[in-house]
Amino acid sequence: MKVLVTGATGFTGSRTVPLLLKRGWEVHCLYRETSDRSHLPQPEIQWHLGNLEDLNKLTELFRGSHSLVNLASLGFGHAETIIKAAQSAGIERAIFISTTAIFTKLNSRSKSTRLAAEIAIQHSDLEYTILRPTMIYGSQRDRNMIRLIRWLQRIPLIPIFCKGNYLQQPVFVDDVAGAIVKCLEQPKTIGKSYNIAGEKALTYNEVIDIIAGIIGKKILKLYLPDKFVVKFLRLLEKMRLPFPIKAEQVKRLNENKDFSYEEASLDFGYKPRSFEEGIRFEIEQLQRRKT
């Protein structure tokens, strides 16, 4: 059957599309002129130039597809257009990737946009499934763990805002890709939403200790008062001075981000790998590319 994938050239998409091809799906991918398609060189993919803003064009591109896998972020406000296009084109099955960040207590703009997107999906006529991954990692293309790894490899000291005891539960990218394909093929997941997390929750201190152990370095932790840091960063932001971390990111670090995936395990056999296994793979991959 034919499946259309949005966000195929992204980090998660580049690991999901090959799995769909292996499962025998006829894969069509939407891309922009600026998209880097080098991570998906498979000749079996059928590419379609387009964007998520043009309802008529999107409907035309969706027509003839049985299923939709929407990996494009729901945080940019395109959900209504995607849903309308999918319904008009006669798409039956749809997988949408959201995020556990919707549960943050911070009132970020993207949170309200994503929540509205989920509500629109749930009220649509599509046979939908919503997957909410935690922080995704697994290669040099991730946006978080790779930065931490590189920092710890270069500098034997890391600042930690507050005590580093808040929980997080990063999920390996291939576990997310596998969950997407399983949900697409499992009718039991229709009309449901699932949190997709790593094997178990870890404190930020534990995350640092695991990475330090794998790279073989002793890391000193410099604990800083988070309230002072947030005020300082907000001042820099008001002055429009560039800095690699934002005040909101510091506040987000000091929230517990642990999530149960029991329902996903029961409904489609979700079984994530441990953080140590996943991050070891990422570090070894990074080291091989350096040699």
mmCIF file of C-alpha atoms in Angstrom:
data_model
loop_
_atom_site.group_PDB
_atom_site.id
_atom_site.type_symbol
_atom_site.label_atom_id
_atom_site.label_comp_id
_atom_site.label_asym_id
_atom_site.label_seq_id
_atom_site.Cartn_x
_atom_site.Cartn_y
_atom_site.Cartn_z
ATOM 1 C CA MET A 1 0.000 0.000 0.000
ATOM 2 C CA LYS A 2 0.994 3.596 -0.578
ATOM 3 C CA VAL A 3 2.092 5.792 2.322
ATOM 4 C CA LEU A 4 2.979 9.467 2.106
ATOM 5 C CA VAL A 5 5.563 10.783 4.557
ATOM 6 C CA THR A 6 6.046 14.413 5.572
ATOM 7 C CA GLY A 7 9.265 15.368 7.365
ATOM 8 C CA ALA A 8 11.010 12.418 5.712
ATOM 9 C CA THR A 9 14.371 14.183 5.409
ATOM 10 C CA GLY A 10 14.516 15.008 9.127
ATOM 11 C CA PHE A 11 16.338 13.088 11.849
ATOM 12 C CA THR A 12 13.480 10.711 12.675
ATOM 13 C CA GLY A 13 12.255 10.519 9.088
ATOM 14 C CA SER A 14 15.589 9.295 7.781
ATOM 15 C CA ARG A 15 15.302 6.285 10.114
ATOM 16 C CA THR A 16 11.588 5.663 9.563
ATOM 17 C CA VAL A 17 11.452 5.616 5.756
ATOM 18 C CA PRO A 18 13.918 2.685 5.370
ATOM 19 C CA LEU A 19 11.783 0.630 7.787
ATOM 20 C CA LEU A 20 8.655 1.346 5.754
ATOM 21 C CA LEU A 21 10.431 0.231 2.591
ATOM 22 C CA LYS A 22 11.577 -2.986 4.267
ATOM 23 C CA ARG A 23 7.983 -3.687 5.288
ATOM 24 C CA GLY A 24 6.899 -3.447 1.655
ATOM 25 C CA TRP A 25 5.215 -0.042 1.684
ATOM 26 C CA GLU A 26 5.200 2.092 -1.448
ATOM 27 C CA VAL A 27 6.789 5.196 0.047
ATOM 28 C CA HIS A 28 6.149 8.713 -1.250
ATOM 29 C CA CYS A 29 7.914 11.627 0.478
ATOM 30 C CA LEU A 30 7.116 15.320 0.508
ATOM 31 C CA TYR A 31 10.137 17.629 0.343
ATOM 32 C CA ARG A 32 11.047 21.290 -0.052
ATOM 33 C CA GLU A 33 13.630 22.708 -2.451
ATOM 34 C CA THR A 34 15.889 23.362 0.549
ATOM 35 C CA SER A 35 15.557 19.818 1.941
ATOM 36 C CA ASP A 36 18.717 17.718 2.272
ATOM 37 C CA ARG A 37 17.750 14.348 0.776
ATOM 38 C CA SER A 38 21.233 12.847 1.055
ATOM 39 C CA HIS A 39 20.272 10.864 4.169
ATOM 40 C CA LEU A 40 17.689 8.915 2.144
ATOM 41 C CA PRO A 41 19.439 7.740 -1.036
ATOM 42 C CA GLN A 42 17.083 4.769 -1.578
ATOM 43 C CA PRO A 43 15.972 4.736 -5.242
ATOM 44 C CA GLU A 44 12.627 3.165 -4.241
ATOM 45 C CA ILE A 45 11.409 6.458 -2.724
ATOM 46 C CA GLN A 46 9.098 8.592 -4.858
ATOM 47 C CA TRP A 47 9.715 12.276 -4.136
ATOM 48 C CA HIS A 48 7.171 15.086 -4.388
ATOM 49 C CA LEU A 49 8.114 18.753 -4.230
ATOM 50 C CA GLY A 50 5.690 20.765 -2.106
ATOM 51 C CA ASN A 51 5.000 22.447 1.218
ATOM 52 C CA LEU A 52 2.540 22.276 4.084
ATOM 53 C CA GLU A 53 0.988 25.719 3.505
ATOM 54 C CA ASP A 54 -0.819 25.160 0.198
ATOM 55 C CA LEU A 55 -4.042 23.223 0.890
ATOM 56 C CA ASN A 56 -4.929 22.553 -2.755
ATOM 57 C CA LYS A 57 -1.458 21.391 -3.710
ATOM 58 C CA LEU A 58 -1.191 19.275 -0.572
ATOM 59 C CA THR A 59 -4.544 17.630 -1.285
ATOM 60 C CA GLU A 60 -3.362 16.808 -4.799
ATOM 61 C CA LEU A 61 -0.141 15.284 -3.467
ATOM 62 C CA PHE A 62 -2.002 13.233 -0.835
ATOM 63 C CA ARG A 63 -4.525 11.822 -3.314
ATOM 64 C CA GLY A 64 -4.045 8.106 -3.981
ATOM 65 C CA SER A 65 -2.261 7.402 -0.678
ATOM 66 C CA HIS A 66 -3.808 4.971 1.768
ATOM 67 C CA SER A 67 -1.833 6.274 4.756
ATOM 68 C CA LEU A 68 -0.032 9.345 6.038
ATOM 69 C CA VAL A 69 2.963 9.436 8.370
ATOM 70 C CA ASN A 70 3.309 13.040 9.490
ATOM 71 C CA LEU A 71 6.769 13.538 10.959
ATOM 72 C CA ALA A 72 6.747 17.286 10.279
ATOM 73 C CA SER A 73 6.535 19.262 13.521
ATOM 74 C CA LEU A 74 3.064 20.082 14.803
ATOM 75 C CA GLY A 75 4.570 23.177 16.433
ATOM 76 C CA PHE A 76 4.462 25.309 13.283
ATOM 77 C CA GLY A 77 0.690 25.527 12.956
ATOM 78 C CA HIS A 78 0.197 23.355 9.849
ATOM 79 C CA ALA A 79 -2.002 20.696 11.463
ATOM 80 C CA GLU A 80 -5.354 22.054 10.230
ATOM 81 C CA THR A 81 -4.112 22.205 6.624
ATOM 82 C CA ILE A 82 -2.624 18.705 6.782
ATOM 83 C CA ILE A 83 -5.825 17.250 8.259
ATOM 84 C CA LYS A 84 -8.075 18.940 5.695
ATOM 85 C CA ALA A 85 -5.849 17.814 2.823
ATOM 86 C CA ALA A 86 -5.709 14.243 4.129
ATOM 87 C CA GLN A 87 -9.492 14.044 4.557
ATOM 88 C CA SER A 88 -10.185 15.593 1.155
ATOM 89 C CA ALA A 89 -7.701 13.226 -0.515
ATOM 90 C CA GLY A 90 -9.352 10.171 1.029
ATOM 91 C CA ILE A 91 -6.469 9.117 3.260
ATOM 92 C CA GLU A 92 -7.696 6.527 5.753
ATOM 93 C CA ARG A 93 -4.850 5.928 8.200
ATOM 94 C CA ALA A 94 -2.615 8.604 9.738
ATOM 95 C CA ILE A 95 0.257 8.645 12.216
ATOM 96 C CA PHE A 96 1.134 12.003 13.763
ATOM 97 C CA ILE A 97 4.291 12.713 15.750
ATOM 98 C CA SER A 98 3.768 15.117 18.619
ATOM 99 C CA THR A 99 5.964 15.422 21.732
ATOM 100 C CA THR A 100 5.841 14.953 25.510
ATOM 101 C CA ALA A 101 6.833 18.631 25.689
ATOM 102 C CA ILE A 102 3.100 19.397 25.629
ATOM 103 C CA PHE A 103 3.083 18.413 29.305
ATOM 104 C CA THR A 104 5.489 21.162 30.331
ATOM 105 C CA LYS A 105 4.235 23.631 32.922
ATOM 106 C CA LEU A 106 5.877 26.451 30.990
ATOM 107 C CA ASN A 107 3.559 28.544 28.838
ATOM 108 C CA SER A 108 5.529 28.373 25.602
ATOM 109 C CA ARG A 109 3.990 29.340 22.274
ATOM 110 C CA SER A 110 4.770 25.956 20.717
ATOM 111 C CA LYS A 111 2.950 24.163 23.552
ATOM 112 C CA SER A 112 -0.388 25.810 22.783
ATOM 113 C CA THR A 113 0.102 25.221 19.043
ATOM 114 C CA ARG A 114 0.834 21.523 19.549
ATOM 115 C CA LEU A 115 -2.080 21.074 21.951
ATOM 116 C CA ALA A 116 -4.415 22.661 19.422
ATOM 117 C CA ALA A 117 -2.983 20.354 16.745
ATOM 118 C CA GLU A 118 -3.655 17.255 18.841
ATOM 119 C CA ILE A 119 -7.238 18.355 19.498
ATOM 120 C CA ALA A 120 -7.783 18.912 15.770
ATOM 121 C CA ILE A 121 -6.398 15.441 14.984
ATOM 122 C CA GLN A 122 -8.595 13.807 17.635
ATOM 123 C CA HIS A 123 -11.706 15.512 16.240
ATOM 124 C CA SER A 124 -10.935 14.605 12.617
ATOM 125 C CA ASP A 125 -12.402 11.730 10.607
ATOM 126 C CA LEU A 126 -8.963 10.142 10.188
ATOM 127 C CA GLU A 127 -8.037 6.797 11.697
ATOM 128 C CA TYR A 128 -5.256 8.488 13.620
ATOM 129 C CA THR A 129 -2.580 7.551 16.108
ATOM 130 C CA ILE A 130 -0.559 10.208 17.947
ATOM 131 C CA LEU A 131 2.911 9.348 19.202
ATOM 132 C CA ARG A 132 4.637 11.631 21.721
ATOM 133 C CA PRO A 133 8.365 10.911 21.944
ATOM 134 C CA THR A 134 10.524 12.344 24.695
ATOM 135 C CA MET A 135 13.903 13.864 23.739
ATOM 136 C CA ILE A 136 15.102 11.909 20.680
ATOM 137 C CA TYR A 137 18.793 11.049 20.318
ATOM 138 C CA GLY A 138 20.924 8.576 18.423
ATOM 139 C CA SER A 139 23.327 10.219 15.968
ATOM 140 C CA GLN A 140 25.113 13.444 15.095
ATOM 141 C CA ARG A 141 21.803 14.719 13.756
ATOM 142 C CA ASP A 142 20.138 14.898 17.165
ATOM 143 C CA ARG A 143 19.886 18.335 18.731
ATOM 144 C CA ASN A 144 20.673 17.626 22.345
ATOM 145 C CA MET A 145 22.790 14.638 23.326
ATOM 146 C CA ILE A 146 25.373 15.184 20.614
ATOM 147 C CA ARG A 147 26.083 18.648 22.037
ATOM 148 C CA LEU A 148 26.484 17.220 25.535
ATOM 149 C CA ILE A 149 28.799 14.461 24.275
ATOM 150 C CA ARG A 150 31.007 16.919 22.404
ATOM 151 C CA TRP A 151 31.154 19.249 25.418
ATOM 152 C CA LEU A 152 32.210 16.441 27.759
ATOM 153 C CA GLN A 153 34.811 15.231 25.270
ATOM 154 C CA ARG A 154 36.396 18.697 25.095
ATOM 155 C CA ILE A 155 35.928 20.137 28.587
ATOM 156 C CA PRO A 156 36.218 18.160 31.865
ATOM 157 C CA LEU A 157 33.821 20.550 33.641
ATOM 158 C CA ILE A 158 30.122 21.117 33.069
ATOM 159 C CA PRO A 159 27.785 23.690 34.626
ATOM 160 C CA ILE A 160 24.565 22.259 36.061
ATOM 161 C CA PHE A 161 21.684 24.555 36.820
ATOM 162 C CA CYS A 162 20.226 23.649 40.218
ATOM 163 C CA LYS A 163 21.095 20.171 41.593
ATOM 164 C CA GLY A 164 20.770 18.043 38.453
ATOM 165 C CA ASN A 165 18.243 15.726 40.112
ATOM 166 C CA TYR A 166 15.319 16.320 37.787
ATOM 167 C CA LEU A 167 14.348 13.315 35.690
ATOM 168 C CA GLN A 168 14.544 12.860 31.945
ATOM 169 C CA GLN A 169 13.947 9.852 29.740
ATOM 170 C CA PRO A 170 15.630 10.242 26.311
ATOM 171 C CA VAL A 171 14.492 7.848 23.598
ATOM 172 C CA PHE A 172 16.689 6.320 20.891
ATOM 173 C CA VAL A 173 15.676 7.363 17.362
ATOM 174 C CA ASP A 174 15.374 3.808 16.037
ATOM 175 C CA ASP A 175 12.939 2.968 18.850
ATOM 176 C CA VAL A 176 10.753 5.878 17.725
ATOM 177 C CA ALA A 177 10.977 4.804 14.070
ATOM 178 C CA GLY A 178 10.044 1.246 15.004
ATOM 179 C CA ALA A 179 7.058 2.469 17.020
ATOM 180 C CA ILE A 180 5.801 4.505 14.050
ATOM 181 C CA VAL A 181 5.844 1.513 11.698
ATOM 182 C CA LYS A 182 4.269 -0.823 14.259
ATOM 183 C CA CYS A 183 1.433 1.628 14.956
ATOM 184 C CA LEU A 184 0.791 2.106 11.262
ATOM 185 C CA GLU A 185 0.256 -1.645 10.895
ATOM 186 C CA GLN A 186 -1.576 -2.268 14.180
ATOM 187 C CA PRO A 187 -5.333 -1.456 14.064
ATOM 188 C CA LYS A 188 -5.478 -1.593 17.864
ATOM 189 C CA THR A 189 -3.661 1.766 17.999
ATOM 190 C CA ILE A 190 -6.293 3.634 15.971
ATOM 191 C CA GLY A 191 -7.792 6.553 17.864
ATOM 192 C CA LYS A 192 -5.142 6.455 20.598
ATOM 193 C CA SER A 193 -2.217 8.579 21.786
ATOM 194 C CA TYR A 194 0.975 7.135 23.262
ATOM 195 C CA ASN A 195 3.979 8.490 25.122
ATOM 196 C CA ILE A 196 7.196 7.033 23.673
ATOM 197 C CA ALA A 197 10.143 7.168 26.079
ATOM 198 C CA GLY A 198 13.465 5.505 26.834
ATOM 199 C CA GLU A 199 13.748 2.396 29.007
ATOM 200 C CA LYS A 200 13.839 4.260 32.314
ATOM 201 C CA ALA A 201 14.051 7.757 33.749
ATOM 202 C CA LEU A 202 17.449 9.159 34.755
ATOM 203 C CA THR A 203 18.576 12.270 36.561
ATOM 204 C CA TYR A 204 20.706 14.733 34.608
ATOM 205 C CA ASN A 205 23.587 13.777 36.908
ATOM 206 C CA GLU A 206 23.164 10.131 35.895
ATOM 207 C CA VAL A 207 23.096 11.038 32.204
ATOM 208 C CA ILE A 208 26.403 12.870 32.571
ATOM 209 C CA ASP A 209 27.933 10.023 34.579
ATOM 210 C CA ILE A 210 26.950 7.425 31.951
ATOM 211 C CA ILE A 211 28.420 9.450 29.091
ATOM 212 C CA ALA A 212 31.572 10.224 31.096
ATOM 213 C CA GLY A 213 32.029 6.524 31.827
ATOM 214 C CA ILE A 214 31.731 5.568 28.155
ATOM 215 C CA ILE A 215 34.184 8.215 26.916
ATOM 216 C CA GLY A 216 36.531 7.457 29.828
ATOM 217 C CA LYS A 217 36.734 10.944 31.333
ATOM 218 C CA LYS A 218 36.350 12.288 34.832
ATOM 219 C CA ILE A 219 33.939 15.211 34.740
ATOM 220 C CA LEU A 220 33.637 17.905 37.388
ATOM 221 C CA LYS A 221 30.147 19.294 37.929
ATOM 222 C CA LEU A 222 29.710 22.979 38.703
ATOM 223 C CA TYR A 223 26.313 23.513 40.320
ATOM 224 C CA LEU A 224 24.809 26.951 39.708
ATOM 225 C CA PRO A 225 21.618 28.505 41.153
ATOM 226 C CA ASP A 226 19.036 28.197 38.378
ATOM 227 C CA LYS A 227 17.041 31.310 39.330
ATOM 228 C CA PHE A 228 20.124 33.510 38.984
ATOM 229 C CA VAL A 229 21.024 31.921 35.649
ATOM 230 C CA VAL A 230 17.479 32.387 34.312
ATOM 231 C CA LYS A 231 17.503 36.085 35.264
ATOM 232 C CA PHE A 232 20.908 36.554 33.631
ATOM 233 C CA LEU A 233 19.814 34.827 30.418
ATOM 234 C CA ARG A 234 16.606 36.847 30.249
ATOM 235 C CA LEU A 235 18.667 40.018 30.515
ATOM 236 C CA LEU A 236 20.836 38.871 27.598
ATOM 237 C CA GLU A 237 17.729 38.051 25.582
ATOM 238 C CA LYS A 238 16.251 41.490 26.235
ATOM 239 C CA MET A 239 19.524 43.007 25.063
ATOM 240 C CA ARG A 240 19.406 40.670 22.050
ATOM 241 C CA LEU A 241 22.831 39.336 22.827
ATOM 242 C CA PRO A 242 23.428 35.835 21.391
ATOM 243 C CA PHE A 243 24.026 32.975 23.831
ATOM 244 C CA PRO A 244 23.982 29.188 23.210
ATOM 245 C CA ILE A 245 21.252 28.519 25.801
ATOM 246 C CA LYS A 246 17.935 30.253 26.497
ATOM 247 C CA ALA A 247 16.251 30.988 29.818
ATOM 248 C CA GLU A 248 13.320 28.750 28.873
ATOM 249 C CA GLN A 249 15.703 25.847 28.195
ATOM 250 C CA VAL A 250 17.153 26.159 31.706
ATOM 251 C CA LYS A 251 13.671 26.166 33.219
ATOM 252 C CA ARG A 252 12.730 23.154 31.093
ATOM 253 C CA LEU A 253 15.810 21.290 32.383
ATOM 254 C CA ASN A 254 14.459 21.701 35.891
ATOM 255 C CA GLU A 255 11.216 19.844 35.241
ATOM 256 C CA ASN A 256 10.706 16.114 35.657
ATOM 257 C CA LYS A 257 10.279 14.579 32.202
ATOM 258 C CA ASP A 258 9.618 10.925 33.018
ATOM 259 C CA PHE A 259 6.779 9.115 31.235
ATOM 260 C CA SER A 260 5.187 5.684 31.349
ATOM 261 C CA TYR A 261 5.039 3.743 28.067
ATOM 262 C CA GLU A 262 3.096 0.809 29.510
ATOM 263 C CA GLU A 263 0.118 1.279 27.167
ATOM 264 C CA ALA A 264 2.437 1.294 24.137
ATOM 265 C CA SER A 265 4.033 -1.925 25.357
ATOM 266 C CA LEU A 266 0.651 -3.583 25.746
ATOM 267 C CA ASP A 267 -0.853 -2.420 22.446
ATOM 268 C CA PHE A 268 2.036 -2.838 20.023
ATOM 269 C CA GLY A 269 4.933 -4.416 21.907
ATOM 270 C CA TYR A 270 6.988 -1.263 22.422
ATOM 271 C CA LYS A 271 10.269 -2.141 24.133
ATOM 272 C CA PRO A 272 12.893 0.644 24.148
ATOM 273 C CA ARG A 273 16.593 0.110 24.673
ATOM 274 C CA SER A 274 18.461 1.459 27.689
ATOM 275 C CA PHE A 275 20.057 4.893 27.587
ATOM 276 C CA GLU A 276 23.490 3.353 28.131
ATOM 277 C CA GLU A 277 23.071 1.115 25.078
ATOM 278 C CA GLY A 278 21.748 3.914 22.879
ATOM 279 C CA ILE A 279 24.257 6.575 23.890
ATOM 280 C CA ARG A 280 27.145 4.113 23.558
ATOM 281 C CA PHE A 281 26.067 3.522 19.956
ATOM 282 C CA GLU A 282 25.977 7.274 19.301
ATOM 283 C CA ILE A 283 29.398 7.858 20.861
ATOM 284 C CA GLU A 284 30.983 4.943 18.954
ATOM 285 C CA GLN A 285 29.432 6.226 15.729
ATOM 286 C CA LEU A 286 30.869 9.683 16.400
ATOM 287 C CA GLN A 287 34.327 8.264 17.145
ATOM 288 C CA ARG A 288 34.335 6.171 13.950
ATOM 289 C CA ARG A 289 33.635 9.247 11.862
ATOM 290 C CA LYS A 290 36.562 11.065 13.415
ATOM 291 C CA THR A 291 39.018 8.317 12.417
#
